[in-house]
Amino acid sequence: MINRRRWLYGLGMAFGAAIPTGTAASAQAAGQDAAAQQDTRYNRLALTDYEPRSMLQVSHTRVEKSRFPLIDIHTHISVSTRSDRGIELAAERQYLGTPNELLQVMDRKNIRAMVNLTGGFDNGLHDAVTKYDKAFPGRFYSFAEPSYSKFKQPDYPRVQADAIAQGHRDGARGLKIRKTLGLYLRENITSGTLVKIDDPRFDPMWDACAQLHMPVAIHVSDPLAFFTPTDRFNERYEELNNHPDWSFHGHDFPSNADLLEARNRVMARHPKAQFIVLHVGNFSEDLANVSQNLDRFPNMTVDTAARVGELGRQPRTARKFFDKYQDRILFGTDATPHGDEFPQQVFNDELYEIYYRFLETDDEYFDYAPAKVPPQGRWRIYGIELPEPILRKVYYDNAARLLGINI
Ligand SMILES: [Zn+2]
């Protein structure tokens, strides 16, 4: 069904994607539709077909290589071969790119190391470390993940802490927590009530990470717009329309604020564990909030992954944020080899050039993802032209310090 909205006619186009509306609203829209059809002043164009090209004549700086070698703290080279509703069930890994294929891009783009956050658990983790980290020392680092499929075991807290220690012995450099915790994991794993991020059953796991100096890369919640209705007011309408399962509006989902507070309680309770709070502290829409948390929690750092679009649309605020927290921001992209479905995180030359352009130049109004239509929302970004000492820290030093790599 296609609803056309009169308010868009002023732009010479019609809204061609389906928007859920009530019966009365539909009837009203149908009335407007009929009126508009008789009105020949307006061309018809579905929103999905709209690809405006900027006529703005401004400088375009191509940054083929980063100014300094870098560590990409946030990539996904492997995934579990079997998962259900966000829970990885099989230890066996599926690899999304071969080391040689990845190394070619890495060498072209000045990427010294990629951190594969989704290294998995048990034998799968061992396998990932063997195939990448150990085969190409200094180029790949793997993080472990919790085995939620064991969550029902009565001794799960101890089993999980022991698995972290085993992962450390196998070569894992940190622990990755996906948004699964807080949004998917339930008491009966895939059913029942949602398990809270600060559930005490995970305390031994956080403690193990602190003892073993394994940083915890934690993804909590998601963009704020994913918690609001997928309607015409939603700034990520097209993204949610393409991926309806990314909406956490309604059902029994906690609010964004509840999720972030639960995460904060974990950081407060485990001051010796280092938390890399991914995606700019998972609240890049509100850098004041992220700043407050960085001030409150000395054990917190953030990465930039998949949020260049958010940072770049608030360049002045972002620049101040990088100035102030230059020792606590890590370069990350969320790059996924062959992840063409998500242009904002597909591992290729173009993606890295966008990040470099944002960090290193003062270019204006450019695309934040290699895509015909901006995939996360219809806006463009501006560079923040960081000075060299900050670039060095963000590209390499901050991550190297957390991972225990020599600078
Ligand atoms: Zn990610």
CSV table of C-alpha atoms and ligand atoms in Angstrom, one decimal:
chain,number,residue,atom,x,y,z
A,1,MET,CA,0.0,0.0,0.0
A,2,ILE,CA,1.3,3.5,-0.8
A,3,ASN,CA,0.4,6.5,1.2
A,4,ARG,CA,1.2,9.9,-0.3
A,5,ARG,CA,1.6,12.7,2.1
A,6,ARG,CA,0.5,16.2,1.1
A,7,TRP,CA,3.3,17.9,3.1
A,8,LEU,CA,5.9,16.4,0.8
A,9,TYR,CA,4.3,17.8,-2.3
A,10,GLY,CA,5.9,21.1,-1.6
A,11,LEU,CA,9.2,19.3,-2.4
A,12,GLY,CA,7.8,18.2,-5.7
A,13,MET,CA,7.7,14.6,-4.6
A,14,ALA,CA,5.5,12.1,-2.9
A,15,PHE,CA,6.3,9.8,-0.1
A,16,GLY,CA,6.3,6.3,-1.8
A,17,ALA,CA,7.2,4.0,1.1
A,18,ALA,CA,4.5,2.6,3.3
A,19,ILE,CA,3.8,4.3,6.6
A,20,PRO,CA,1.6,2.6,9.2
A,21,THR,CA,-1.3,4.9,9.9
A,22,GLY,CA,-4.7,4.5,11.5
A,23,THR,CA,-7.9,4.0,9.5
A,24,ALA,CA,-9.0,7.6,9.9
A,25,ALA,CA,-5.6,8.8,8.8
A,26,SER,CA,-5.6,6.4,5.8
A,27,ALA,CA,-9.0,7.7,4.7
A,28,GLN,CA,-7.8,11.2,5.0
A,29,ALA,CA,-4.6,10.4,3.1
A,30,ALA,CA,-6.6,8.7,0.4
A,31,GLY,CA,-8.7,11.9,0.1
A,32,GLN,CA,-5.6,14.0,-0.2
A,33,ASP,CA,-4.2,11.4,-2.7
A,34,ALA,CA,-7.2,11.8,-5.0
A,35,ALA,CA,-6.9,15.6,-4.7
A,36,ALA,CA,-3.3,15.5,-5.5
A,37,GLN,CA,-3.8,13.2,-8.5
A,38,GLN,CA,-5.8,15.9,-10.1
A,39,ASP,CA,-3.1,18.4,-9.4
A,40,THR,CA,-0.7,18.3,-12.3
A,41,ARG,CA,1.8,20.7,-10.7
A,42,TYR,CA,3.4,17.9,-8.8
A,43,ASN,CA,5.5,15.1,-10.2
A,44,ARG,CA,5.3,11.7,-8.5
A,45,LEU,CA,8.5,10.2,-7.1
A,46,ALA,CA,8.8,7.5,-4.5
A,47,LEU,CA,11.1,8.4,-1.6
A,48,THR,CA,13.0,5.2,-2.3
A,49,ASP,CA,13.8,6.5,-5.8
A,50,TYR,CA,14.9,10.0,-4.6
A,51,GLU,CA,18.7,10.4,-4.9
A,52,PRO,CA,19.3,14.1,-4.9
A,53,ARG,CA,22.8,15.2,-5.9
A,54,SER,CA,24.4,18.2,-4.2
A,55,MET,CA,25.1,21.2,-6.4
A,56,LEU,CA,27.3,22.7,-3.8
A,57,GLN,CA,30.8,23.5,-5.1
A,58,VAL,CA,33.1,22.8,-2.3
A,59,SER,CA,36.5,21.2,-1.9
A,60,HIS,CA,36.8,17.4,-2.2
A,61,THR,CA,40.0,16.1,-0.5
A,62,ARG,CA,40.8,12.5,-1.2
A,63,VAL,CA,42.7,10.9,1.7
A,64,GLU,CA,43.8,7.6,0.4
A,65,LYS,CA,45.9,6.7,3.4
A,66,SER,CA,45.6,7.7,7.0
A,67,ARG,CA,48.2,10.2,8.1
A,68,PHE,CA,49.5,7.7,10.7
A,69,PRO,CA,49.3,3.9,10.9
A,70,LEU,CA,46.1,2.8,12.7
A,71,ILE,CA,44.4,0.1,14.7
A,72,ASP,CA,40.8,-0.5,13.7
A,73,ILE,CA,39.4,-1.5,17.1
A,74,HIS,CA,36.0,-2.5,15.8
A,75,THR,CA,35.7,-5.0,12.9
A,76,HIS,CA,33.9,-8.2,12.3
A,77,ILE,CA,35.9,-10.9,10.5
A,78,SER,CA,34.0,-13.9,11.8
A,79,VAL,CA,30.5,-14.9,12.9
A,80,SER,CA,29.0,-17.9,14.5
A,81,THR,CA,27.7,-20.6,12.0
A,82,ARG,CA,24.4,-20.8,13.9
A,83,SER,CA,22.5,-18.2,15.8
A,84,ASP,CA,18.9,-17.6,16.9
A,85,ARG,CA,17.3,-14.3,17.7
A,86,GLY,CA,20.6,-12.6,18.3
A,87,ILE,CA,22.1,-15.4,20.3
A,88,GLU,CA,25.2,-17.2,18.9
A,89,LEU,CA,24.6,-20.9,19.4
A,90,ALA,CA,27.5,-22.7,17.7
A,91,ALA,CA,31.1,-22.3,18.6
A,92,GLU,CA,32.2,-22.9,15.0
A,93,ARG,CA,33.1,-19.8,13.1
A,94,GLN,CA,32.3,-18.7,9.6
A,95,TYR,CA,35.0,-16.3,8.2
A,96,LEU,CA,33.9,-13.3,6.1
A,97,GLY,CA,37.2,-12.5,4.5
A,98,THR,CA,40.5,-14.4,4.1
A,99,PRO,CA,43.6,-12.8,5.8
A,100,ASN,CA,45.3,-12.2,2.5
A,101,GLU,CA,42.3,-10.4,1.0
A,102,LEU,CA,42.0,-8.2,4.2
A,103,LEU,CA,45.8,-7.5,4.3
A,104,GLN,CA,45.6,-6.0,0.8
A,105,VAL,CA,43.1,-3.4,1.8
A,106,MET,CA,44.9,-2.9,5.2
A,107,ASP,CA,48.2,-2.2,3.4
A,108,ARG,CA,46.6,0.2,0.9
A,109,LYS,CA,44.8,2.1,3.7
A,110,ASN,CA,47.7,2.2,6.3
A,111,ILE,CA,45.8,-0.1,8.7
A,112,ARG,CA,48.4,-1.8,10.9
A,113,ALA,CA,45.9,-4.0,12.8
A,114,MET,CA,42.3,-5.1,12.7
A,115,VAL,CA,40.6,-6.1,15.9
A,116,ASN,CA,38.0,-8.8,15.2
A,117,LEU,CA,35.6,-8.2,18.0
A,118,THR,CA,33.5,-11.2,17.2
A,119,GLY,CA,36.1,-13.9,17.7
A,120,GLY,CA,33.5,-16.1,19.4
A,121,PHE,CA,34.1,-18.7,22.2
A,122,ASP,CA,35.5,-22.1,22.9
A,123,ASN,CA,36.9,-24.0,19.9
A,124,GLY,CA,35.7,-21.3,17.5
A,125,LEU,CA,37.7,-18.6,19.3
A,126,HIS,CA,40.8,-20.9,19.3
A,127,ASP,CA,40.4,-21.4,15.6
A,128,ALA,CA,40.0,-17.7,14.8
A,129,VAL,CA,43.1,-16.8,16.8
A,130,THR,CA,45.1,-19.5,15.1
A,131,LYS,CA,44.0,-18.6,11.6
A,132,TYR,CA,44.4,-14.8,11.9
A,133,ASP,CA,46.2,-13.5,15.1
A,134,LYS,CA,48.9,-16.2,15.2
A,135,ALA,CA,49.3,-16.6,11.5
A,136,PHE,CA,49.8,-12.8,11.0
A,137,PRO,CA,51.3,-11.5,14.2
A,138,GLY,CA,50.6,-7.8,14.9
A,139,ARG,CA,48.0,-7.6,12.1
A,140,PHE,CA,45.0,-9.2,13.7
A,141,TYR,CA,43.7,-9.4,17.3
A,142,SER,CA,40.6,-11.3,18.3
A,143,PHE,CA,38.2,-10.7,21.2
A,144,ALA,CA,36.2,-13.4,22.9
A,145,GLU,CA,32.4,-13.4,23.3
A,146,PRO,CA,30.2,-14.9,26.1
A,147,SER,CA,28.5,-18.3,25.5
A,148,TYR,CA,25.0,-17.4,26.2
A,149,SER,CA,23.8,-20.8,25.2
A,150,LYS,CA,25.2,-22.0,28.6
A,151,PHE,CA,23.2,-19.3,30.5
A,152,LYS,CA,20.7,-21.9,31.9
A,153,GLN,CA,23.4,-23.9,33.6
A,154,PRO,CA,23.2,-23.4,37.4
A,155,ASP,CA,26.9,-22.6,37.6
A,156,TYR,CA,26.9,-20.3,34.6
A,157,PRO,CA,28.6,-17.4,36.4
A,158,ARG,CA,31.7,-19.5,37.2
A,159,VAL,CA,31.6,-21.4,33.8
A,160,GLN,CA,31.5,-18.0,32.0
A,161,ALA,CA,34.4,-16.6,34.0
A,162,ASP,CA,36.4,-19.8,33.4
A,163,ALA,CA,35.7,-19.5,29.7
A,164,ILE,CA,37.1,-16.0,29.7
A,165,ALA,CA,40.3,-17.2,31.3
A,166,GLN,CA,40.5,-20.1,28.8
A,167,GLY,CA,39.9,-17.5,26.0
A,168,HIS,CA,42.8,-15.5,27.4
A,169,ARG,CA,45.0,-18.5,27.4
A,170,ASP,CA,43.9,-19.1,23.8
A,171,GLY,CA,45.1,-15.6,22.8
A,172,ALA,CA,41.9,-13.4,23.0
A,173,ARG,CA,42.8,-9.8,23.8
A,174,GLY,CA,39.5,-8.6,25.2
A,175,LEU,CA,35.8,-9.5,25.5
A,176,LYS,CA,33.1,-8.3,23.2
A,177,ILE,CA,29.5,-7.8,24.5
A,178,ARG,CA,26.9,-7.3,21.8
A,179,LYS,CA,23.6,-5.6,22.2
A,180,THR,CA,22.3,-9.1,22.7
A,181,LEU,CA,22.7,-8.3,26.4
A,182,GLY,CA,19.9,-6.0,27.3
A,183,LEU,CA,17.9,-6.6,24.1
A,184,TYR,CA,17.8,-10.3,23.1
A,185,LEU,CA,19.1,-12.6,25.9
A,186,ARG,CA,16.2,-13.8,27.9
A,187,GLU,CA,15.8,-16.0,31.1
A,188,ASN,CA,15.3,-19.1,28.9
A,189,ILE,CA,17.9,-17.8,26.4
A,190,THR,CA,15.5,-17.0,23.6
A,191,SER,CA,12.2,-16.8,25.6
A,192,GLY,CA,11.1,-15.4,29.0
A,193,THR,CA,11.9,-12.0,30.5
A,194,LEU,CA,14.9,-10.0,29.2
A,195,VAL,CA,18.1,-10.4,31.2
A,196,LYS,CA,19.4,-7.0,32.5
A,197,ILE,CA,22.9,-5.8,31.6
A,198,ASP,CA,23.8,-5.4,35.2
A,199,ASP,CA,22.5,-8.9,36.2
A,200,PRO,CA,24.8,-10.1,39.0
A,201,ARG,CA,25.3,-13.5,37.2
A,202,PHE,CA,27.8,-11.7,35.0
A,203,ASP,CA,29.9,-10.2,37.8
A,204,PRO,CA,32.5,-13.0,37.7
A,205,MET,CA,32.8,-12.4,34.0
A,206,TRP,CA,33.6,-8.7,34.4
A,207,ASP,CA,36.0,-9.5,37.3
A,208,ALA,CA,37.8,-12.0,35.1
A,209,CYS,CA,38.3,-9.4,32.4
A,210,ALA,CA,39.6,-6.9,35.0
A,211,GLN,CA,42.1,-9.5,36.5
A,212,LEU,CA,43.3,-10.6,33.0
A,213,HIS,CA,43.6,-7.0,31.7
A,214,MET,CA,41.2,-7.8,28.9
A,215,PRO,CA,39.2,-4.7,27.9
A,216,VAL,CA,35.5,-5.1,27.5
A,217,ALA,CA,34.2,-3.8,24.2
A,218,ILE,CA,30.5,-3.3,25.0
A,219,HIS,CA,27.7,-2.4,22.7
A,220,VAL,CA,24.6,-1.3,24.6
A,221,SER,CA,21.3,-0.1,23.2
A,222,ASP,CA,21.2,1.4,19.7
A,223,PRO,CA,20.5,4.8,17.9
A,224,LEU,CA,17.8,6.7,19.8
A,225,ALA,CA,15.6,6.7,16.7
A,226,PHE,CA,15.3,2.9,16.9
A,227,PHE,CA,13.4,3.3,20.2
A,228,THR,CA,10.8,5.6,18.6
A,229,PRO,CA,7.9,4.7,16.2
A,230,THR,CA,8.9,4.0,12.6
A,231,ASP,CA,6.8,6.8,11.3
A,232,ARG,CA,7.2,10.0,9.3
A,233,PHE,CA,8.9,11.7,12.1
A,234,ASN,CA,11.7,9.1,12.4
A,235,GLU,CA,15.0,10.4,11.1
A,236,ARG,CA,16.1,6.9,10.4
A,237,TYR,CA,12.8,5.9,8.7
A,238,GLU,CA,14.3,4.4,5.6
A,239,GLU,CA,16.9,2.4,7.6
A,240,LEU,CA,14.2,1.0,9.9
A,241,ASN,CA,12.0,0.3,6.9
A,242,ASN,CA,14.8,-1.7,5.3
A,243,HIS,CA,15.5,-3.5,8.6
A,244,PRO,CA,12.3,-3.7,10.7
A,245,ASP,CA,13.9,-6.0,13.2
A,246,TRP,CA,16.2,-3.1,14.3
A,247,SER,CA,13.3,-1.3,15.9
A,248,PHE,CA,13.2,-1.6,19.6
A,249,HIS,CA,10.0,0.5,20.0
A,250,GLY,CA,7.3,-1.1,22.1
A,251,HIS,CA,7.0,-4.8,23.0
A,252,ASP,CA,8.9,-5.4,26.3
A,253,PHE,CA,12.0,-3.5,25.2
A,254,PRO,CA,13.6,-1.3,27.9
A,255,SER,CA,14.1,2.4,27.0
A,256,ASN,CA,17.5,3.6,25.7
A,257,ALA,CA,17.9,5.5,29.0
A,258,ASP,CA,17.3,2.3,31.1
A,259,LEU,CA,19.8,0.3,29.1
A,260,LEU,CA,22.5,3.0,29.4
A,261,GLU,CA,21.9,3.3,33.2
A,262,ALA,CA,22.3,-0.5,33.6
A,263,ARG,CA,25.5,-0.3,31.7
A,264,ASN,CA,26.7,2.6,33.9
A,265,ARG,CA,26.0,0.5,37.0
A,266,VAL,CA,28.3,-2.2,35.6
A,267,MET,CA,31.1,0.3,35.0
A,268,ALA,CA,30.6,1.7,38.5
A,269,ARG,CA,30.7,-1.7,40.1
A,270,HIS,CA,33.8,-2.9,38.2
A,271,PRO,CA,36.2,0.0,38.3
A,272,LYS,CA,39.2,-2.2,37.5
A,273,ALA,CA,37.7,-3.4,34.3
A,274,GLN,CA,38.3,-1.3,31.2
A,275,PHE,CA,35.2,-0.7,29.1
A,276,ILE,CA,35.4,0.4,25.4
A,277,VAL,CA,31.9,1.7,25.0
A,278,LEU,CA,31.3,1.2,21.3
A,279,HIS,CA,29.6,3.5,18.8
A,280,VAL,CA,30.7,6.7,20.7
A,281,GLY,CA,29.4,5.4,24.0
A,282,ASN,CA,26.2,4.3,22.2
A,283,PHE,CA,24.8,7.8,22.4
A,284,SER,CA,26.4,9.8,19.7
A,285,GLU,CA,23.3,11.9,19.3
A,286,ASP,CA,24.0,13.3,22.7
A,287,LEU,CA,27.8,14.0,23.2
A,288,ALA,CA,27.1,16.0,26.4
A,289,ASN,CA,25.7,12.7,27.9
A,290,VAL,CA,28.7,10.7,26.7
A,291,SER,CA,31.0,13.4,28.1
A,292,GLN,CA,29.3,13.3,31.5
A,293,ASN,CA,29.9,9.5,31.6
A,294,LEU,CA,33.5,9.8,30.5
A,295,ASP,CA,33.9,12.3,33.4
A,296,ARG,CA,32.2,9.9,35.8
A,297,PHE,CA,33.9,6.7,34.8
A,298,PRO,CA,37.7,6.7,34.4
A,299,ASN,CA,37.5,3.1,33.2
A,300,MET,CA,35.5,4.1,30.1
A,301,THR,CA,36.7,4.8,26.6
A,302,VAL,CA,34.7,5.0,23.3
A,303,ASP,CA,35.2,4.1,19.7
A,304,THR,CA,33.9,5.9,16.5
A,305,ALA,CA,32.4,2.8,14.8
A,306,ALA,CA,29.5,3.3,12.4
A,307,ARG,CA,29.0,6.7,13.9
A,308,VAL,CA,31.0,8.9,11.5
A,309,GLY,CA,27.5,10.0,10.2
A,310,GLU,CA,26.5,11.2,13.7
A,311,LEU,CA,29.8,12.8,14.6
A,312,GLY,CA,30.1,14.5,11.2
A,313,ARG,CA,26.7,16.1,11.3
A,314,GLN,CA,27.7,18.0,14.5
A,315,PRO,CA,31.2,19.0,13.5
A,316,ARG,CA,31.7,21.7,16.0
A,317,THR,CA,30.5,19.7,19.0
A,318,ALA,CA,32.4,16.7,17.7
A,319,ARG,CA,35.7,18.7,17.4
A,320,LYS,CA,35.4,19.9,21.0
A,321,PHE,CA,34.7,16.3,22.1
A,322,PHE,CA,37.8,15.0,20.4
A,323,ASP,CA,39.9,17.9,21.9
A,324,LYS,CA,38.7,17.2,25.4
A,325,TYR,CA,38.7,13.3,25.3
A,326,GLN,CA,41.7,12.8,22.9
A,327,ASP,CA,43.2,10.2,25.1
A,328,ARG,CA,39.9,8.2,25.3
A,329,ILE,CA,38.6,7.9,21.8
A,330,LEU,CA,39.6,4.9,19.6
A,331,PHE,CA,39.4,4.6,15.8
A,332,GLY,CA,36.8,2.0,14.9
A,333,THR,CA,34.6,1.4,11.8
A,334,ASP,CA,32.5,-1.7,12.4
A,335,ALA,CA,33.9,-2.9,9.1
A,336,THR,CA,32.6,-6.2,7.9
A,337,PRO,CA,34.1,-7.9,4.8
A,338,HIS,CA,31.5,-8.3,2.1
A,339,GLY,CA,28.8,-6.8,4.3
A,340,ASP,CA,27.3,-5.0,1.3
A,341,GLU,CA,23.9,-4.9,2.9
A,342,PHE,CA,25.2,-2.3,5.3
A,343,PRO,CA,27.2,0.3,3.3
A,344,GLN,CA,28.1,2.3,6.5
A,345,GLN,CA,30.2,-0.7,7.6
A,346,VAL,CA,31.4,-2.5,4.4
A,347,PHE,CA,35.1,-3.3,4.6
A,348,ASN,CA,36.5,-1.5,1.5
A,349,ASP,CA,38.8,1.4,0.5
A,350,GLU,CA,35.9,3.9,0.2
A,351,LEU,CA,34.7,3.4,3.8
A,352,TYR,CA,38.1,4.1,5.2
A,353,GLU,CA,38.6,7.1,3.0
A,354,ILE,CA,35.4,8.6,4.4
A,355,TYR,CA,36.7,8.2,8.0
A,356,TYR,CA,40.1,9.7,7.1
A,357,ARG,CA,38.4,12.6,5.3
A,358,PHE,CA,36.2,13.3,8.4
A,359,LEU,CA,39.1,13.2,10.9
A,360,GLU,CA,41.8,14.9,8.8
A,361,THR,CA,40.2,17.5,6.5
A,362,ASP,CA,37.9,20.5,6.8
A,363,ASP,CA,35.8,19.4,3.8
A,364,GLU,CA,32.1,20.2,3.9
A,365,TYR,CA,29.0,18.3,3.1
A,366,PHE,CA,30.1,14.9,2.0
A,367,ASP,CA,28.6,11.4,2.2
A,368,TYR,CA,29.3,9.4,5.4
A,369,ALA,CA,28.9,6.0,3.7
A,370,PRO,CA,29.6,4.6,0.2
A,371,ALA,CA,26.0,4.5,-0.9
A,372,LYS,CA,23.6,6.2,-3.3
A,373,VAL,CA,21.3,7.2,-0.5
A,374,PRO,CA,22.7,7.9,3.0
A,375,PRO,CA,21.8,4.7,4.7
A,376,GLN,CA,21.4,5.9,8.3
A,377,GLY,CA,19.5,9.1,7.6
A,378,ARG,CA,19.3,11.7,4.8
A,379,TRP,CA,22.1,14.1,5.8
A,380,ARG,CA,25.7,14.7,5.0
A,381,ILE,CA,28.8,15.4,7.1
A,382,TYR,CA,31.7,17.9,7.7
A,383,GLY,CA,35.3,17.2,8.5
A,384,ILE,CA,36.8,18.2,11.8
A,385,GLU,CA,40.5,18.5,10.8
A,386,LEU,CA,42.2,17.1,13.9
A,387,PRO,CA,45.7,18.2,14.6
A,388,GLU,CA,48.5,15.6,14.3
A,389,PRO,CA,49.0,14.9,18.0
A,390,ILE,CA,45.3,14.0,18.4
A,391,LEU,CA,45.2,12.0,15.2
A,392,ARG,CA,48.1,9.8,16.5
A,393,LYS,CA,46.3,9.1,19.7
A,394,VAL,CA,42.9,8.3,18.0
A,395,TYR,CA,44.4,6.3,15.2
A,396,TYR,CA,46.8,4.2,17.2
A,397,ASP,CA,48.1,5.1,20.7
A,398,ASN,CA,44.9,4.9,22.7
A,399,ALA,CA,44.0,1.4,21.3
A,400,ALA,CA,47.6,0.2,21.6
A,401,ARG,CA,47.7,1.2,25.3
A,402,LEU,CA,44.4,-0.7,26.0
A,403,LEU,CA,45.5,-3.8,24.1
A,404,GLY,CA,49.0,-3.8,25.6
A,405,ILE,CA,50.8,-3.3,22.3
A,406,ASN,CA,54.0,-1.3,22.2
A,407,ILE,CA,53.7,2.2,20.8
B,1,ZN,ZN,30.1,-4.0,15.5
